[in-house]
Amino acid sequence: MSTYARPLEVLIDELGRLPGIGPKSAQRIAFHLLNVDRTDVARLAEALVDIKDKVSFCERCFNVAEGPRCEICLDSGRDDHVLCVVEEPKDIAALERTGMFRGRYHVLMGAINPLEGIGPEQLRVKELAERLADEDVNEIILCTNPNLEGETTAAYIARMLSSFDMITVSRLASGLPVGGDLDYADELTLGRALEGRSFLTQSTPPKNRVQPTSSVD
Amino acid sequence: MSTYARPLEVLIDELGRLPGIGPKSAQRIAFHLLNVDRTDVARLAEALVDIKDKVSFCERCFNVAEGPRCEICLDSGRDDHVLCVVEEPKDIAALERTGMFRGRYHVLMGAINPLEGIGPEQLRVKELAERLADEDVNEIILCTNPNLEGETTAAYIARMLSSFDMITVSRLASGLPVGGDLDYADELTLGRALEGRSFLTQSTPPKNRVQPTSSVD
């Protein structure tokens, strides 16, 4: 039953295709836009077209970029010797917000996920190996997500990198989030926090006081 | 710190202005659109521009319309004698989905809300009175929302309509939602359900067996 004017139904339908927007939200947004100033809607429409026209992926690190190279690759003030390997361009933004990393990045464009048919060939792994052959990198920090896919990907890349004997490979620490509560931490996270504990005073600590978990990394 | 390409940041910003979309959702949608086919994005952008260019409000009932009149006003098969008065055009869609109403509508474009400075003058109340003078309406069903603003609006219009002595005025029933659970119903709803109870067998029921609530309608 078509009770809305056709263009409105088309818009509700198009909005409903976006991730995280159900039919009710789509309707709500469409009616909001109907009442909003014409220029505001035009600006949104233009922004949409613009990202397809003006944004692409950096040819070197696969971050989002306005030209062939992204802002970070173009920044000559960054350390060429250390590389953070991430799954998605948005992970770069998260790492940049810490303000603690001044090296370069490499975006894999996903993580290994056999169930969805994503293997290393679907990711930018080959391109990473090519970069390492060309560039003078001596440390790689694996910053994939701490979930099954991310850990698998990190393990795969760590194994691949074992042939590059001049490169130190590290992995983001797993542990308790800052401001968190021990009581609310899940067993896996707490287990990782134990494993990765940092020694404040050290008198040749006996190894394996904590049973290592069967982590893949 | 700008780590995204500028057009992407503009889009995230624009999406974040939409109702119900926070910064995280905006980012998620923007990255989704970055990976989506160009034609899909163009279609969304076009749909946005279209609602501003092609959709307006019906000059008679203020439903959304592609031309001067909406589909329902143009439908000659509908009953001219009965009018549902609703707050918003989307309420028409909700009523149409019941498939039980074949009359016309009148959209008030809101509800009386003194806190937000919305009085009867800001609503299409004058236009309703004008329609009633011109058209041959003999029943009005007040379908404003069952909340404070909706009830106030219904009460206001009911009072206004008392001068039209040929028009029956009714209000949507309040009560338990179908499939609901008595135990979970709030007191007000359950009270309304008692007040508005329908008699299945009737032996001149004594009046006021149930204390009426101090409802405004």
Tab-separated table of C-alpha atoms in Angstrom:
chain	number	residue	atom	x	y	z
A	1	MET	CA	0.000	0.000	0.000
A	2	SER	CA	1.653	3.218	-1.102
A	3	THR	CA	0.497	6.033	1.134
A	4	TYR	CA	3.575	8.195	0.949
A	5	ALA	CA	4.469	10.244	-2.060
A	6	ARG	CA	6.712	8.176	-4.336
A	7	PRO	CA	9.971	10.166	-3.885
A	8	LEU	CA	9.584	9.894	-0.130
A	9	GLU	CA	9.187	6.126	-0.354
A	10	VAL	CA	12.264	5.922	-2.563
A	11	LEU	CA	14.270	7.865	0.006
A	12	ILE	CA	13.020	5.737	2.916
A	13	ASP	CA	13.968	2.666	0.924
A	14	GLU	CA	17.450	3.990	0.122
A	15	LEU	CA	18.096	5.063	3.713
A	16	GLY	CA	16.951	1.650	4.924
A	17	ARG	CA	19.813	0.028	3.002
A	18	LEU	CA	22.426	1.775	5.135
A	19	PRO	CA	23.991	-0.277	7.938
A	20	GLY	CA	22.276	0.119	11.301
A	21	ILE	CA	19.250	1.939	9.888
A	22	GLY	CA	15.970	0.049	10.109
A	23	PRO	CA	12.674	0.989	8.446
A	24	LYS	CA	11.555	3.123	11.414
A	25	SER	CA	14.805	5.108	11.546
A	26	ALA	CA	14.726	5.536	7.778
A	27	GLN	CA	11.193	6.942	7.993
A	28	ARG	CA	12.180	9.220	10.841
A	29	ILE	CA	15.188	10.570	8.954
A	30	ALA	CA	13.185	11.037	5.748
A	31	PHE	CA	10.493	13.068	7.532
A	32	HIS	CA	13.189	15.042	9.296
A	33	LEU	CA	14.753	15.893	5.931
A	34	LEU	CA	11.359	16.860	4.550
A	35	ASN	CA	11.117	19.586	7.168
A	36	VAL	CA	14.735	20.666	7.027
A	37	ASP	CA	16.153	23.502	4.960
A	38	ARG	CA	16.752	22.677	1.296
A	39	THR	CA	20.415	23.723	1.489
A	40	ASP	CA	21.068	21.267	4.333
A	41	VAL	CA	19.757	18.386	2.260
A	42	ALA	CA	21.714	19.559	-0.772
A	43	ARG	CA	24.871	19.644	1.346
A	44	LEU	CA	24.337	16.051	2.471
A	45	ALA	CA	23.668	14.933	-1.112
A	46	GLU	CA	26.821	16.695	-2.264
A	47	ALA	CA	28.900	15.133	0.532
A	48	LEU	CA	27.690	11.727	-0.633
A	49	VAL	CA	28.689	12.299	-4.229
A	50	ASP	CA	31.981	13.840	-3.118
A	51	ILE	CA	33.266	10.798	-1.283
A	52	LYS	CA	32.851	8.745	-4.430
A	53	ASP	CA	34.440	11.410	-6.622
A	54	LYS	CA	37.209	12.633	-4.372
A	55	VAL	CA	38.106	9.879	-1.947
A	56	SER	CA	40.056	6.793	-2.852
A	57	PHE	CA	42.559	4.570	-1.086
A	58	CYS	CA	46.237	5.410	-0.688
A	59	GLU	CA	48.279	3.412	-3.203
A	60	ARG	CA	50.928	2.734	-0.578
A	61	CYS	CA	49.143	2.048	2.740
A	62	PHE	CA	45.439	1.801	1.697
A	63	ASN	CA	44.288	4.468	4.109
A	64	VAL	CA	41.565	6.740	2.724
A	65	ALA	CA	43.131	9.490	0.640
A	66	GLU	CA	42.118	12.464	-1.428
A	67	GLY	CA	44.908	11.914	-3.958
A	68	PRO	CA	47.059	8.892	-4.782
A	69	ARG	CA	48.693	9.069	-1.323
A	70	CYS	CA	47.123	9.652	2.098
A	71	GLU	CA	47.997	12.481	4.483
A	72	ILE	CA	50.058	10.186	6.680
A	73	CYS	CA	52.145	8.818	3.811
A	74	LEU	CA	52.700	12.397	2.589
A	75	ASP	CA	53.837	13.559	6.046
A	76	SER	CA	57.643	13.678	5.864
A	77	GLY	CA	57.897	14.080	9.641
A	78	ARG	CA	56.917	10.496	10.334
A	79	ASP	CA	59.158	7.581	11.144
A	80	ASP	CA	59.595	5.329	8.107
A	81	HIS	CA	61.029	2.490	10.140
A	82	VAL	CA	57.941	1.442	12.081
A	83	LEU	CA	54.628	0.260	10.640
A	84	CYS	CA	51.273	-0.349	12.336
A	85	VAL	CA	49.310	-3.028	10.487
A	86	VAL	CA	45.550	-2.471	10.897
A	87	GLU	CA	42.396	-4.035	9.500
A	88	GLU	CA	40.476	-0.920	8.406
A	89	PRO	CA	41.200	2.756	7.693
A	90	LYS	CA	39.079	3.713	10.715
A	91	ASP	CA	41.539	1.863	12.960
A	92	ILE	CA	44.162	4.408	11.879
A	93	ALA	CA	41.977	7.195	13.264
A	94	ALA	CA	41.689	5.328	16.584
A	95	LEU	CA	45.464	4.906	16.833
A	96	GLU	CA	46.073	8.530	15.810
A	97	ARG	CA	43.795	9.694	18.613
A	98	THR	CA	46.214	8.180	21.137
A	99	GLY	CA	48.865	10.612	19.843
A	100	MET	CA	51.485	7.998	20.687
A	101	PHE	CA	52.444	6.645	17.306
A	102	ARG	CA	54.443	8.625	14.736
A	103	GLY	CA	55.252	5.894	12.262
A	104	ARG	CA	53.434	4.729	9.135
A	105	TYR	CA	50.483	2.398	8.623
A	106	HIS	CA	49.422	-0.460	6.449
A	107	VAL	CA	45.711	-1.248	6.048
A	108	LEU	CA	44.881	-4.870	5.305
A	109	MET	CA	41.302	-4.040	4.274
A	110	GLY	CA	39.781	-6.719	6.459
A	111	ALA	CA	40.795	-9.772	8.455
A	112	ILE	CA	41.070	-13.448	7.651
A	113	ASN	CA	37.611	-14.964	7.937
A	114	PRO	CA	37.237	-18.373	6.277
A	115	LEU	CA	33.481	-18.454	6.913
A	116	GLU	CA	33.049	-15.385	4.717
A	117	GLY	CA	35.622	-16.600	2.215
A	118	ILE	CA	38.239	-14.028	3.176
A	119	GLY	CA	41.737	-15.447	3.061
A	120	PRO	CA	45.124	-13.690	2.876
A	121	GLU	CA	44.690	-13.331	-0.916
A	122	GLN	CA	41.656	-11.073	-0.373
A	123	LEU	CA	43.645	-8.816	1.951
A	124	ARG	CA	46.508	-6.412	1.253
A	125	VAL	CA	49.063	-8.926	2.553
A	126	LYS	CA	50.976	-9.252	-0.711
A	127	GLU	CA	51.252	-5.453	-0.837
A	128	LEU	CA	52.641	-5.478	2.712
A	129	ALA	CA	55.358	-7.943	1.714
A	130	GLU	CA	56.193	-5.769	-1.306
A	131	ARG	CA	56.484	-2.683	0.903
A	132	LEU	CA	58.814	-4.506	3.264
A	133	ALA	CA	61.056	-5.464	0.350
A	134	ASP	CA	61.193	-1.843	-0.867
A	135	GLU	CA	61.094	0.185	2.333
A	136	ASP	CA	63.444	0.283	5.277
A	137	VAL	CA	61.090	-0.985	7.985
A	138	ASN	CA	62.525	-2.515	11.135
A	139	GLU	CA	59.484	-2.831	13.392
A	140	ILE	CA	55.953	-3.959	12.687
A	141	ILE	CA	53.191	-3.598	15.285
A	142	LEU	CA	50.278	-5.890	14.547
A	143	CYS	CA	47.148	-3.871	15.442
A	144	THR	CA	44.402	-6.155	14.206
A	145	ASN	CA	41.363	-6.507	16.469
A	146	PRO	CA	41.640	-8.740	19.554
A	147	ASN	CA	38.998	-11.156	18.250
A	148	LEU	CA	39.193	-14.487	16.442
A	149	GLU	CA	39.621	-12.995	12.942
A	150	GLY	CA	42.096	-10.370	14.095
A	151	GLU	CA	44.202	-12.862	16.047
A	152	THR	CA	44.245	-15.289	13.125
A	153	THR	CA	45.345	-12.502	10.807
A	154	ALA	CA	48.048	-11.370	13.229
A	155	ALA	CA	49.311	-14.948	13.554
A	156	TYR	CA	49.370	-15.361	9.765
A	157	ILE	CA	51.330	-12.147	9.237
A	158	ALA	CA	53.706	-12.906	12.103
A	159	ARG	CA	54.506	-16.228	10.449
A	160	MET	CA	54.967	-14.562	7.064
A	161	LEU	CA	57.296	-11.979	8.608
A	162	SER	CA	59.517	-14.595	10.207
A	163	SER	CA	61.361	-14.742	6.865
A	164	PHE	CA	62.293	-11.060	7.225
A	165	ASP	CA	64.936	-11.473	9.898
A	166	MET	CA	65.685	-7.761	10.308
A	167	ILE	CA	62.135	-6.889	11.405
A	168	THR	CA	60.890	-6.888	14.992
A	169	VAL	CA	57.236	-7.929	15.139
A	170	SER	CA	55.006	-6.990	18.072
A	171	ARG	CA	51.330	-7.214	18.890
A	172	LEU	CA	49.065	-4.738	20.736
A	173	ALA	CA	48.755	-5.704	24.399
A	174	SER	CA	45.596	-7.411	25.578
A	175	GLY	CA	44.458	-6.707	29.117
A	176	LEU	CA	42.092	-4.762	31.306
A	177	PRO	CA	40.717	-1.550	29.834
A	178	VAL	CA	41.748	1.568	31.767
A	179	GLY	CA	39.042	2.527	34.253
A	180	GLY	CA	37.676	-1.010	34.135
A	181	ASP	CA	36.785	-3.255	37.023
A	182	LEU	CA	38.506	-6.583	37.668
A	183	ASP	CA	35.226	-8.078	38.787
A	184	TYR	CA	33.560	-7.347	35.438
A	185	ALA	CA	36.417	-8.506	33.222
A	186	ASP	CA	35.798	-11.724	31.293
A	187	GLU	CA	38.112	-14.688	31.975
A	188	LEU	CA	39.932	-14.402	28.652
A	189	THR	CA	40.738	-10.735	29.108
A	190	LEU	CA	41.813	-11.248	32.695
A	191	GLY	CA	43.892	-14.239	31.594
A	192	ARG	CA	45.607	-12.074	28.988
A	193	ALA	CA	46.193	-9.349	31.575
A	194	LEU	CA	47.944	-11.933	33.796
A	195	GLU	CA	50.041	-13.280	30.948
A	196	GLY	CA	51.051	-9.832	29.797
A	197	ARG	CA	51.643	-8.443	33.301
A	198	SER	CA	54.347	-5.795	33.543
A	199	PHE	CA	56.984	-6.291	36.216
A	200	LEU	CA	57.432	-3.271	38.458
A	201	THR	CA	60.343	-4.630	40.495
A	202	GLN	CA	62.129	-7.625	39.095
A	203	SER	CA	64.363	-10.238	40.745
A	204	THR	CA	64.880	-12.709	37.881
A	205	PRO	CA	61.212	-13.780	37.726
A	206	PRO	CA	60.691	-17.504	37.333
A	207	LYS	CA	59.216	-18.274	33.953
A	208	ASN	CA	55.733	-19.652	33.482
A	209	ARG	CA	54.359	-18.743	36.867
A	210	VAL	CA	51.182	-18.151	34.939
A	211	GLN	CA	49.939	-20.922	32.690
A	212	PRO	CA	49.943	-19.371	29.208
A	213	THR	CA	46.549	-19.480	27.499
A	214	SER	CA	46.326	-21.148	24.149
A	215	SER	CA	46.367	-17.849	22.309
A	216	VAL	CA	47.059	-17.881	18.614
A	217	ASP	CA	49.435	-14.941	18.606
B	1	MET	CA	43.437	15.820	14.373
B	2	SER	CA	42.276	15.182	10.833
B	3	THR	CA	43.235	11.682	9.839
B	4	TYR	CA	40.446	11.029	7.385
B	5	ALA	CA	40.372	12.548	3.937
B	6	ARG	CA	38.454	15.826	4.073
B	7	PRO	CA	35.386	14.759	1.992
B	8	LEU	CA	34.961	11.745	4.264
B	9	GLU	CA	35.007	13.947	7.350
B	10	VAL	CA	32.440	16.261	5.775
B	11	LEU	CA	30.161	13.300	5.092
B	12	ILE	CA	30.565	11.906	8.628
B	13	ASP	CA	29.698	15.355	9.943
B	14	GLU	CA	26.624	15.695	7.731
B	15	LEU	CA	25.375	12.196	8.576
B	16	GLY	CA	25.865	12.931	12.269
B	17	ARG	CA	23.298	15.728	12.032
B	18	LEU	CA	20.518	13.295	11.172
B	19	PRO	CA	18.194	12.271	13.998
B	20	GLY	CA	19.231	9.087	15.782
B	21	ILE	CA	22.663	8.912	14.146
B	22	GLY	CA	25.599	9.389	16.485
B	23	PRO	CA	29.259	9.870	15.527
B	24	LYS	CA	29.981	6.120	15.519
B	25	SER	CA	27.012	5.305	13.279
B	26	ALA	CA	27.915	8.192	10.979
B	27	GLN	CA	31.442	6.826	10.637
B	28	ARG	CA	30.134	3.325	10.016
B	29	ILE	CA	27.744	4.511	7.315
B	30	ALA	CA	30.402	6.676	5.669
B	31	PHE	CA	32.855	3.767	5.444
B	32	HIS	CA	30.088	1.538	4.173
B	33	LEU	CA	29.344	4.052	1.413
B	34	LEU	CA	33.031	4.272	0.559
B	35	ASN	CA	33.025	0.571	-0.282
B	36	VAL	CA	29.642	0.527	-1.978
B	37	ASP	CA	28.997	0.852	-5.699
B	38	ARG	CA	29.097	4.411	-7.038
B	39	THR	CA	25.601	4.094	-8.541
B	40	ASP	CA	24.118	3.156	-5.164
B	41	VAL	CA	25.509	6.298	-3.580
B	42	ALA	CA	24.344	8.403	-6.517
B	43	ARG	CA	20.848	6.938	-6.131
B	44	LEU	CA	20.759	7.909	-2.452
B	45	ALA	CA	22.002	11.420	-3.237
B	46	GLU	CA	19.359	11.758	-5.948
B	47	ALA	CA	16.614	10.523	-3.629
B	48	LEU	CA	17.639	13.215	-1.154
B	49	VAL	CA	17.445	16.002	-3.716
B	50	ASP	CA	14.190	14.591	-5.079
B	51	ILE	CA	12.233	14.855	-1.865
B	52	LYS	CA	13.029	18.541	-1.716
B	53	ASP	CA	12.217	19.079	-5.395
B	54	LYS	CA	9.233	16.823	-5.824
B	55	VAL	CA	7.522	16.383	-2.476
B	56	SER	CA	5.393	19.000	-0.809
B	57	PHE	CA	2.347	18.938	1.416
B	58	CYS	CA	-1.219	18.454	0.178
B	59	GLU	CA	-2.992	21.811	0.083
B	60	ARG	CA	-6.132	20.239	1.484
B	61	CYS	CA	-5.104	17.701	4.142
B	62	PHE	CA	-1.344	18.395	4.562
B	63	ASN	CA	-0.333	14.822	3.874
B	64	VAL	CA	2.866	14.492	1.839
B	65	ALA	CA	2.085	14.865	-1.854
B	66	GLU	CA	3.834	14.872	-5.191
B	67	GLY	CA	1.529	17.499	-6.615
B	68	PRO	CA	-0.813	20.023	-5.024
B	69	ARG	CA	-3.018	17.186	-3.692
B	70	CYS	CA	-2.047	13.890	-2.058
B	71	GLU	CA	-2.997	10.431	-3.328
B	72	ILE	CA	-5.684	10.031	-0.704
B	73	CYS	CA	-7.358	13.349	-1.517
B	74	LEU	CA	-7.209	12.450	-5.224
B	75	ASP	CA	-8.799	9.023	-4.612
B	76	SER	CA	-12.461	9.417	-5.588
B	77	GLY	CA	-13.363	6.068	-4.001
B	78	ARG	CA	-12.986	7.389	-0.471
B	79	ASP	CA	-15.682	8.512	1.921
B	80	ASP	CA	-15.861	12.329	2.088
B	81	HIS	CA	-17.997	12.293	5.217
B	82	VAL	CA	-15.479	11.005	7.733
B	83	LEU	CA	-12.139	12.558	8.642
B	84	CYS	CA	-9.267	11.213	10.733
B	85	VAL	CA	-7.348	14.048	12.366
B	86	VAL	CA	-3.696	13.096	12.895
B	87	GLU	CA	-0.543	14.839	14.103
B	88	GLU	CA	1.915	13.881	11.360
B	89	PRO	CA	1.812	12.502	7.804
B	90	LYS	CA	3.432	9.274	9.038
B	91	ASP	CA	0.391	8.639	11.229
B	92	ILE	CA	-1.643	8.370	8.025
B	93	ALA	CA	0.584	5.504	6.905
B	94	ALA	CA	0.030	3.759	10.256
B	95	LEU	CA	-3.753	4.082	9.945
B	96	GLU	CA	-3.695	3.007	6.305
B	97	ARG	CA	-1.854	-0.158	7.258
B	98	THR	CA	-4.849	-1.234	9.350
B	99	GLY	CA	-6.871	-1.269	6.114
B	100	MET	CA	-9.928	-0.296	8.170
B	101	PHE	CA	-10.411	3.349	7.316
B	102	ARG	CA	-11.635	4.534	3.928
B	103	GLY	CA	-12.319	8.186	4.711
B	104	ARG	CA	-10.133	11.267	4.392
B	105	TYR	CA	-7.459	12.708	6.658
B	106	HIS	CA	-6.376	16.007	8.097
B	107	VAL	CA	-2.795	16.459	9.311
B	108	LEU	CA	-2.307	19.007	12.089
B	109	MET	CA	1.478	19.101	11.585
B	110	GLY	CA	2.193	18.623	15.260
B	111	ALA	CA	0.459	18.748	18.631
B	112	ILE	CA	-0.127	21.472	21.174
B	113	ASN	CA	3.017	21.765	23.288
B	114	PRO	CA	3.248	25.002	25.304
B	115	LEU	CA	6.782	24.194	26.465
B	116	GLU	CA	7.978	24.299	22.876
B	117	GLY	CA	5.785	27.267	22.031
B	118	ILE	CA	3.387	25.259	19.877
B	119	GLY	CA	-0.203	26.435	20.268
B	120	PRO	CA	-3.228	25.891	18.008
B	121	GLU	CA	-2.067	28.808	15.821
B	122	GLN	CA	1.084	26.869	14.873
B	123	LEU	CA	-1.006	23.850	13.832
B	124	ARG	CA	-3.355	23.350	10.882
B	125	VAL	CA	-6.396	23.861	13.102
B	126	LYS	CA	-7.719	26.922	11.275
B	127	GLU	CA	-7.476	24.974	8.024
B	128	LEU	CA	-9.477	22.144	9.612
B	129	ALA	CA	-12.250	24.558	10.569
B	130	GLU	CA	-12.242	25.942	7.015
B	131	ARG	CA	-12.519	22.442	5.571
B	132	LEU	CA	-15.464	21.647	7.829
B	133	ALA	CA	-17.239	24.797	6.633
B	134	ASP	CA	-16.686	23.831	2.967
B	135	GLU	CA	-16.926	20.051	2.990
B	136	ASP	CA	-19.731	17.732	3.963
B	137	VAL	CA	-18.097	15.992	6.935
B	138	ASN	CA	-20.268	14.325	9.562
B	139	GLU	CA	-17.747	12.374	11.630
B	140	ILE	CA	-14.335	13.290	12.934
B	141	ILE	CA	-12.075	10.704	14.559
B	142	LEU	CA	-9.381	12.335	16.665
B	143	CYS	CA	-6.262	10.215	16.110
B	144	THR	CA	-3.640	12.274	17.906
B	145	ASN	CA	-1.132	10.341	20.023
B	146	PRO	CA	-2.233	9.022	23.435
B	147	ASN	CA	0.267	11.220	25.283
B	148	LEU	CA	-0.012	14.572	27.031
B	149	GLU	CA	0.398	16.692	23.886
B	150	GLY	CA	-1.900	14.503	21.802
B	151	GLU	CA	-4.617	14.421	24.448
B	152	THR	CA	-4.444	18.190	24.919
B	153	THR	CA	-4.738	18.680	21.172
B	154	ALA	CA	-7.670	16.260	20.957
B	155	ALA	CA	-9.405	18.070	23.824
B	156	TYR	CA	-8.836	21.435	22.154
B	157	ILE	CA	-10.235	20.283	18.821
B	158	ALA	CA	-13.175	18.506	20.468
B	159	ARG	CA	-14.075	21.788	22.170
B	160	MET	CA	-13.693	23.707	18.923
B	161	LEU	CA	-15.902	21.204	17.114
B	162	SER	CA	-18.692	21.488	19.652
B	163	SER	CA	-19.886	24.521	17.629
B	164	PHE	CA	-20.416	22.268	14.584
B	165	ASP	CA	-23.542	20.498	15.802
B	166	MET	CA	-23.866	18.159	12.808
B	167	ILE	CA	-20.498	16.491	13.390
B	168	THR	CA	-19.929	13.401	15.545
B	169	VAL	CA	-16.536	13.551	17.228
B	170	SER	CA	-14.787	10.418	18.471
B	171	ARG	CA	-11.377	9.552	19.839
B	172	LEU	CA	-9.191	6.473	19.242
B	173	ALA	CA	-9.670	3.918	22.031
B	174	SER	CA	-7.008	3.631	24.687
B	175	GLY	CA	-6.407	0.218	26.228
B	176	LEU	CA	-4.268	-2.864	26.222
B	177	PRO	CA	-2.251	-3.530	23.079
B	178	VAL	CA	-3.217	-6.772	21.321
B	179	GLY	CA	-0.875	-9.562	22.358
B	180	GLY	CA	0.052	-7.639	25.491
B	181	ASP	CA	0.107	-8.858	29.052
B	182	LEU	CA	-2.091	-7.416	31.803
B	183	ASP	CA	0.721	-7.814	34.260
B	184	TYR	CA	3.024	-5.593	32.232
B	185	ALA	CA	0.499	-2.863	31.442
B	186	ASP	CA	1.060	0.446	33.224
B	187	GLU	CA	-1.682	1.712	35.553
B	188	LEU	CA	-2.834	4.468	33.212
B	189	THR	CA	-3.264	2.118	30.260
B	190	LEU	CA	-5.005	-0.496	32.366
B	191	GLY	CA	-7.230	2.239	33.835
B	192	ARG	CA	-8.168	3.371	30.334
B	193	ALA	CA	-8.849	-0.233	29.343
B	194	LEU	CA	-11.258	-0.532	32.282
B	195	GLU	CA	-12.981	2.751	31.485
B	196	GLY	CA	-13.350	1.902	27.826
B	197	ARG	CA	-14.358	-1.732	28.419
B	198	SER	CA	-16.717	-3.170	25.821
B	199	PHE	CA	-19.831	-4.925	27.119
B	200	LEU	CA	-20.277	-8.391	25.710
B	201	THR	CA	-23.623	-9.131	27.353
B	202	GLN	CA	-25.487	-6.184	28.765
B	203	SER	CA	-28.241	-5.971	31.418
B	204	THR	CA	-28.547	-2.176	31.827
B	205	PRO	CA	-25.103	-1.737	33.346
B	206	PRO	CA	-24.980	0.632	36.294
B	207	LYS	CA	-23.026	3.741	35.421
B	208	ASN	CA	-19.699	4.618	37.005
B	209	ARG	CA	-18.855	1.189	38.301
B	210	VAL	CA	-15.364	2.245	37.417
B	211	GLN	CA	-14.067	5.519	38.756
B	212	PRO	CA	-13.267	7.603	35.678
B	213	THR	CA	-9.644	8.760	35.512
B	214	SER	CA	-9.011	12.462	35.184
B	215	SER	CA	-8.339	12.146	31.457
B	216	VAL	CA	-8.332	15.317	29.428
B	217	ASP	CA	-10.290	13.931	26.492
